[in-house]
Amino acid sequence: MSLPHFSEETHRNLLARVPSVTGRELPDWFKEIDQGPCFSRFEDRVHWLQDEHSIAHGHATAIMREHDRRRMSRGVR
């Protein structure tokens, strides 16, 4: 799996702003992603968040990146 490349600091900063920018906490977004359409490509899932939920590209990317990281840490593929 290829994740978009930006620094850990940028990733953390984007994640920290997700609740204030989107009005929803990360666990809510993770649940939404799990219940959403099944896209195999990372970019397609980012575009879905952008299009369906009007999230800026950077925040959508950070949400998806963190979702994938947490899934991988649980051993879910």
PDB file of C-alpha atoms in Angstrom:
ATOM      1  CA  MET A   1       0.000   0.000   0.000  1.00  0.00           C
ATOM      2  CA  SER A   2       1.393   3.359  -0.973  1.00  0.00           C
ATOM      3  CA  LEU A   3       0.505   6.200   1.339  1.00  0.00           C
ATOM      4  CA  PRO A   4       0.792   9.827   0.317  1.00  0.00           C
ATOM      5  CA  HIS A   5       4.008  11.327   1.485  1.00  0.00           C
ATOM      6  CA  PHE A   6       3.908  14.194   3.924  1.00  0.00           C
ATOM      7  CA  SER A   7       5.728  14.626   7.194  1.00  0.00           C
ATOM      8  CA  GLU A   8       4.512  13.116  10.450  1.00  0.00           C
ATOM      9  CA  GLU A   9       4.185  16.608  11.864  1.00  0.00           C
ATOM     10  CA  THR A  10       1.927  17.687   9.001  1.00  0.00           C
ATOM     11  CA  HIS A  11      -0.100  14.499   9.385  1.00  0.00           C
ATOM     12  CA  ARG A  12      -0.582  15.101  13.129  1.00  0.00           C
ATOM     13  CA  ASN A  13      -1.508  18.751  12.546  1.00  0.00           C
ATOM     14  CA  LEU A  14      -4.086  17.850   9.915  1.00  0.00           C
ATOM     15  CA  LEU A  15      -5.597  15.179  12.164  1.00  0.00           C
ATOM     16  CA  ALA A  16      -5.764  17.580  15.095  1.00  0.00           C
ATOM     17  CA  ARG A  17      -7.817  19.996  12.981  1.00  0.00           C
ATOM     18  CA  VAL A  18     -10.242  17.410  11.571  1.00  0.00           C
ATOM     19  CA  PRO A  19     -12.900  17.834  14.303  1.00  0.00           C
ATOM     20  CA  SER A  20     -12.982  21.629  14.042  1.00  0.00           C
ATOM     21  CA  VAL A  21     -12.894  21.627  10.236  1.00  0.00           C
ATOM     22  CA  THR A  22     -15.404  18.814   9.652  1.00  0.00           C
ATOM     23  CA  GLY A  23     -17.511  18.885  12.804  1.00  0.00           C
ATOM     24  CA  ARG A  24     -16.846  15.172  13.359  1.00  0.00           C
ATOM     25  CA  GLU A  25     -14.296  13.228  15.389  1.00  0.00           C
ATOM     26  CA  LEU A  26     -11.904  10.719  13.806  1.00  0.00           C
ATOM     27  CA  PRO A  27     -13.762   7.615  15.107  1.00  0.00           C
ATOM     28  CA  ASP A  28     -16.892   8.937  13.358  1.00  0.00           C
ATOM     29  CA  TRP A  29     -14.964   9.262  10.105  1.00  0.00           C
ATOM     30  CA  PHE A  30     -13.477   5.787  10.475  1.00  0.00           C
ATOM     31  CA  LYS A  31     -16.965   4.346  10.927  1.00  0.00           C
ATOM     32  CA  GLU A  32     -18.197   6.295   7.890  1.00  0.00           C
ATOM     33  CA  ILE A  33     -15.322   4.911   5.813  1.00  0.00           C
ATOM     34  CA  ASP A  34     -15.987   1.349   6.983  1.00  0.00           C
ATOM     35  CA  GLN A  35     -19.650   1.686   6.027  1.00  0.00           C
ATOM     36  CA  GLY A  36     -18.967   3.514   2.765  1.00  0.00           C
ATOM     37  CA  PRO A  37     -18.304   2.146  -0.696  1.00  0.00           C
ATOM     38  CA  CYS A  38     -15.472  -0.317  -1.165  1.00  0.00           C
ATOM     39  CA  PHE A  39     -12.688   1.303  -3.172  1.00  0.00           C
ATOM     40  CA  SER A  40      -9.439  -0.587  -3.544  1.00  0.00           C
ATOM     41  CA  ARG A  41      -7.297   2.442  -4.385  1.00  0.00           C
ATOM     42  CA  PHE A  42      -6.302   4.915  -1.696  1.00  0.00           C
ATOM     43  CA  GLU A  43      -6.822   7.867  -4.045  1.00  0.00           C
ATOM     44  CA  ASP A  44     -10.381   6.760  -4.826  1.00  0.00           C
ATOM     45  CA  ARG A  45     -11.235   6.670  -1.121  1.00  0.00           C
ATOM     46  CA  VAL A  46      -9.748  10.148  -0.640  1.00  0.00           C
ATOM     47  CA  HIS A  47     -11.784  11.475  -3.582  1.00  0.00           C
ATOM     48  CA  TRP A  48     -14.921   9.865  -2.156  1.00  0.00           C
ATOM     49  CA  LEU A  49     -14.415  11.721   1.139  1.00  0.00           C
ATOM     50  CA  GLN A  50     -13.832  14.941  -0.748  1.00  0.00           C
ATOM     51  CA  ASP A  51     -16.817  14.576  -3.062  1.00  0.00           C
ATOM     52  CA  GLU A  52     -19.336  12.990  -0.705  1.00  0.00           C
ATOM     53  CA  HIS A  53     -18.482  14.986   2.426  1.00  0.00           C
ATOM     54  CA  SER A  54     -16.894  18.188   1.073  1.00  0.00           C
ATOM     55  CA  ILE A  55     -13.613  17.647   2.899  1.00  0.00           C
ATOM     56  CA  ALA A  56     -10.453  19.389   1.730  1.00  0.00           C
ATOM     57  CA  HIS A  57      -7.879  17.153   0.048  1.00  0.00           C
ATOM     58  CA  GLY A  58      -5.288  17.404   2.851  1.00  0.00           C
ATOM     59  CA  HIS A  59      -7.764  16.493   5.575  1.00  0.00           C
ATOM     60  CA  ALA A  60      -9.301  13.683   3.514  1.00  0.00           C
ATOM     61  CA  THR A  61      -5.832  12.278   2.871  1.00  0.00           C
ATOM     62  CA  ALA A  62      -4.908  12.469   6.560  1.00  0.00           C
ATOM     63  CA  ILE A  63      -8.157  10.758   7.607  1.00  0.00           C
ATOM     64  CA  MET A  64      -7.641   7.931   5.113  1.00  0.00           C
ATOM     65  CA  ARG A  65      -3.964   7.580   5.986  1.00  0.00           C
ATOM     66  CA  GLU A  66      -4.775   7.295   9.696  1.00  0.00           C
ATOM     67  CA  HIS A  67      -7.649   4.896   9.004  1.00  0.00           C
ATOM     68  CA  ASP A  68      -5.308   2.639   7.016  1.00  0.00           C
ATOM     69  CA  ARG A  69      -2.588   2.844   9.665  1.00  0.00           C
ATOM     70  CA  ARG A  70      -4.986   1.806  12.411  1.00  0.00           C
ATOM     71  CA  ARG A  71      -6.389  -1.032  10.323  1.00  0.00           C
ATOM     72  CA  MET A  72      -2.883  -2.297   9.590  1.00  0.00           C
ATOM     73  CA  SER A  73      -1.930  -2.116  13.264  1.00  0.00           C
ATOM     74  CA  ARG A  74      -4.931  -4.353  14.030  1.00  0.00           C
ATOM     75  CA  GLY A  75      -3.860  -6.754  11.285  1.00  0.00           C
ATOM     76  CA  VAL A  76      -6.869  -5.986   9.072  1.00  0.00           C
ATOM     77  CA  ARG A  77      -6.146  -5.818   5.365  1.00  0.00           C
TER      78      ARG A  77
END
